[in-house]
């Protein structure tokens, strides 16, 4: 089945630095990827929809200048948390809709997630 | 009112028990429904889609009630390995999936 890989799994950084998280679809092309954030004991919250070759669509309340999304190819989307602060510490997960034989299967495949801790 | 609501639990059940979770959604135009399983500190994984006619996969049965706007998940003969958080997920259209907060299940020996 479709596989989505996310890197890094864990990252610890100092306040004020920027962190880049990569999301790759390994065996299919994903024109659209999604970025979620999950705080402890809370549900996954959609941050933005990443569209290949165009600007990302951000959900209400998500700062597009702080969470930079680039979807430069059909298999790679990146999320950069700029000037990270402790309140940005969270579990960030990407996902893409599965494709089989060129057809959208409707199933959502998730990356392994990236746990960000900002000191 | 939240778009998707679940009882967070935890549901503590012994091995072999039958347990059921419900999930309500507010958008009557919602198109598709899913149950995902999430283990601690891991990514969610699709457990099963929920069809209008109801569907069963081994020990798991999912039901959809559009009139009352809820879906359910029934787990029979619970195993220790079933311990996880079960996420109710609703596709509202325009590529937007809405996640419930999840229901935590703990199966004990």
Coordinates of C-alpha atoms in Angstrom, one line a residue:
Chain A
X1 CA 0.0 0.0 0.0
X2 CA 0.9 3.6 -0.2
X3 CA 3.6 4.8 2.2
X4 CA 4.3 8.2 3.5
X5 CA 7.6 8.9 5.2
X6 CA 8.3 11.8 7.5
X7 CA 11.6 13.1 8.7
X8 CA 12.9 13.8 11.4
X9 CA 11.0 11.8 13.9
X10 CA 12.3 13.8 16.8
X11 CA 13.8 17.2 16.9
X12 CA 14.8 19.4 19.8
X13 CA 15.8 23.0 19.1
X14 CA 16.4 26.3 20.9
X15 CA 13.9 29.0 21.0
X16 CA 14.2 31.3 18.0
X17 CA 15.6 28.8 15.5
X18 CA 13.8 27.3 12.5
X19 CA 13.0 23.7 12.0
X20 CA 12.2 21.9 8.7
X21 CA 10.1 18.7 8.5
X22 CA 10.0 16.7 5.4
X23 CA 7.1 14.5 4.1
X24 CA 7.6 12.2 1.2
X25 CA 5.2 9.9 -0.6
X26 CA 7.4 6.8 -1.4
X27 CA 5.5 4.9 -4.0
X28 CA 2.9 7.3 -5.4
X29 CA 2.6 10.9 -6.5
X30 CA 0.7 13.1 -4.1
X31 CA -0.6 16.3 -5.6
X32 CA -2.0 17.2 -2.2
X33 CA -0.6 16.6 1.2
X34 CA -2.0 17.7 4.5
X35 CA -0.2 18.9 7.6
X36 CA -1.7 18.4 11.1
X37 CA -0.6 19.3 14.6
X38 CA -1.6 17.3 17.7
X39 CA -1.1 18.5 21.2
X40 CA -1.2 15.9 24.1
X41 CA -4.6 14.4 24.6
X42 CA -6.1 16.5 21.8
X43 CA -7.3 15.6 18.4
X44 CA -5.3 16.2 15.2
X45 CA -5.9 19.7 13.9
X46 CA -5.5 20.4 10.3
X47 CA -3.0 23.2 9.8
X48 CA -2.8 23.5 6.1
X49 CA -3.3 21.8 2.8
X50 CA -0.2 21.6 0.7
X51 CA -0.7 21.7 -3.1
X52 CA 2.0 20.8 -5.5
X53 CA 3.2 23.8 -7.5
X54 CA 1.0 26.3 -5.8
X55 CA 0.6 28.0 -2.5
X56 CA -0.6 26.1 0.5
X57 CA -4.1 26.7 1.9
X58 CA -4.0 27.5 5.6
X59 CA -6.7 26.9 8.2
X60 CA -8.0 29.7 10.2
X61 CA -5.7 30.7 13.0
X62 CA -2.6 29.2 11.5
X63 CA 0.1 31.8 10.7
X64 CA 1.3 31.2 7.2
X65 CA 4.5 33.2 7.8
X66 CA 5.4 31.1 10.8
X67 CA 4.6 27.7 9.3
X68 CA 6.1 27.8 5.8
X69 CA 4.9 25.0 3.5
X70 CA 6.6 24.1 0.2
X71 CA 5.4 21.4 -2.1
X72 CA 7.9 21.6 -4.9
X73 CA 7.4 18.1 -6.3
X74 CA 4.8 15.4 -6.4
X75 CA 6.5 13.4 -3.8
X76 CA 7.8 16.0 -1.3
X77 CA 6.2 18.6 0.9
X78 CA 8.1 20.4 3.6
X79 CA 6.9 22.3 6.7
X80 CA 9.3 24.9 8.2
X81 CA 8.5 26.2 11.7
X82 CA 10.2 29.6 11.7
X83 CA 11.4 31.2 14.9
X84 CA 10.1 28.4 17.0
X85 CA 9.0 29.0 20.5
X86 CA 8.1 26.6 23.3
X87 CA 4.4 26.8 22.6
X88 CA 5.2 25.4 19.1
X89 CA 6.2 22.1 20.8
X90 CA 3.9 19.5 19.4
X91 CA 3.5 16.4 17.3
X92 CA 3.4 17.4 13.6
X93 CA 2.0 14.8 11.2
X94 CA 1.7 14.9 7.4
X95 CA -0.6 12.9 5.3
X96 CA -1.6 12.2 1.7
X97 CA -4.5 10.5 0.0
X98 CA -3.6 7.1 -1.3
X99 CA -3.4 6.6 -5.1
X100 CA -3.5 3.2 -6.7
X101 CA -3.3 2.8 -10.5
X102 CA -3.7 6.5 -10.9
X103 CA -6.9 6.6 -8.9
X104 CA -7.5 8.3 -5.6
X105 CA -8.4 5.5 -3.2
X106 CA -9.8 7.9 -0.6
X107 CA -7.7 6.4 2.1
X108 CA -5.5 8.8 4.0
X109 CA -1.9 7.7 4.7
X110 CA 0.0 9.3 7.5
X111 CA 3.7 9.9 8.0
X112 CA 5.2 8.7 11.2
X113 CA 5.0 12.1 12.7
X114 CA 7.6 14.5 14.0
X115 CA 7.8 15.4 17.6
X116 CA 9.1 18.9 18.1
X117 CA 10.4 20.2 21.4
X118 CA 11.4 23.8 21.6
X119 CA 13.5 24.7 24.6
Chain B
X1 CA -20.5 22.5 19.3
X2 CA -17.6 20.5 17.9
X3 CA -17.8 19.2 14.4
X4 CA -17.0 15.7 15.6
X5 CA -17.5 14.6 19.2
X6 CA -16.3 11.5 21.0
X7 CA -16.2 10.3 24.6
X8 CA -12.5 10.5 25.4
X9 CA -12.8 7.6 27.9
X10 CA -10.8 5.7 28.9
X11 CA -12.8 2.6 28.5
X12 CA -11.4 -0.1 30.7
X13 CA -12.5 -3.6 29.7
X14 CA -11.2 -7.1 30.4
X15 CA -10.0 -9.3 27.7
X16 CA -12.8 -11.0 25.8
X17 CA -15.3 -8.2 26.4
X18 CA -17.3 -6.4 23.8
X19 CA -17.0 -2.7 23.7
X20 CA -18.7 0.0 21.7
X21 CA -17.8 3.6 20.9
X22 CA -20.0 6.2 19.4
X23 CA -19.2 9.4 17.6
X24 CA -21.5 12.2 16.6
X25 CA -20.9 14.7 13.8
X26 CA -22.6 18.1 13.2
X27 CA -22.3 18.6 9.5
X28 CA -25.2 16.8 7.8
X29 CA -23.5 17.1 4.5
X30 CA -20.6 14.9 5.6
X31 CA -19.7 12.4 2.9
X32 CA -17.5 9.7 4.3
X33 CA -16.7 8.3 7.7
X34 CA -13.7 6.4 9.0
X35 CA -12.3 4.9 12.2
X36 CA -8.6 5.3 12.7
X37 CA -6.5 3.7 15.4
X38 CA -3.7 5.7 17.0
X39 CA -1.2 4.1 19.4
X40 CA 0.6 6.3 21.9
X41 CA 3.1 8.7 20.2
X42 CA 2.4 7.1 16.8
X43 CA 0.7 8.2 13.6
X44 CA -3.0 7.3 13.1
X45 CA -3.7 4.2 10.9
X46 CA -6.9 3.4 9.1
X47 CA -8.9 0.8 10.9
X48 CA -12.0 0.8 8.7
X49 CA -14.2 2.9 6.5
X50 CA -17.8 3.2 7.6
X51 CA -20.5 2.5 4.9
X52 CA -24.1 3.3 5.0
X53 CA -25.1 -0.3 5.1
X54 CA -22.7 -1.0 8.0
X55 CA -19.7 -3.2 7.6
X56 CA -17.7 -5.8 9.5
X57 CA -14.1 -6.7 9.5
X58 CA -13.3 -9.6 11.8
X59 CA -14.0 -8.6 15.3
X60 CA -14.8 -5.0 14.3
X61 CA -18.2 -3.7 13.2
X62 CA -18.9 -0.1 12.1
X63 CA -22.3 1.4 11.7
X64 CA -23.5 4.7 10.3
X65 CA -26.8 6.4 11.3
X66 CA -27.2 9.5 9.0
X67 CA -30.6 10.4 10.5
X68 CA -29.1 10.8 14.0
X69 CA -25.7 11.8 12.7
X70 CA -23.6 9.3 14.5
X71 CA -21.3 6.4 13.7
X72 CA -20.3 3.6 16.0
X73 CA -17.5 1.0 16.3
X74 CA -18.1 -2.3 18.0
X75 CA -15.2 -4.5 19.1
X76 CA -15.9 -8.1 20.0
X77 CA -13.7 -10.4 22.0
X78 CA -11.3 -7.6 23.0
X79 CA -7.6 -8.4 22.9
X80 CA -4.8 -6.7 24.8
X81 CA -3.4 -5.5 21.5
X82 CA -6.7 -3.5 21.0
X83 CA -5.6 -1.0 23.6
X84 CA -5.2 2.3 21.7
X85 CA -7.0 5.5 21.0
X86 CA -9.8 5.2 18.4
X87 CA -10.3 8.3 16.2
X88 CA -13.6 9.0 14.5
X89 CA -12.9 10.9 11.3
X90 CA -15.4 12.6 9.1
X91 CA -14.8 13.8 5.5
X92 CA -16.8 17.0 5.0
X93 CA -15.8 17.6 1.4
X94 CA -13.3 19.9 -0.2
X95 CA -10.6 17.5 0.9
X96 CA -11.2 18.3 4.5
X97 CA -11.1 15.6 7.1
X98 CA -12.2 16.4 10.7
X99 CA -10.9 14.3 13.5
X100 CA -12.5 13.6 16.8
X101 CA -10.4 13.8 20.0
X102 CA -10.4 10.0 20.1
X103 CA -11.6 7.4 22.6
X104 CA -9.0 5.7 24.6
X105 CA -9.5 1.9 25.1
X106 CA -7.6 -0.1 27.7
X107 CA -7.9 -3.8 27.6
X108 CA -6.7 -5.6 30.7
X109 CA -5.8 -9.3 31.3

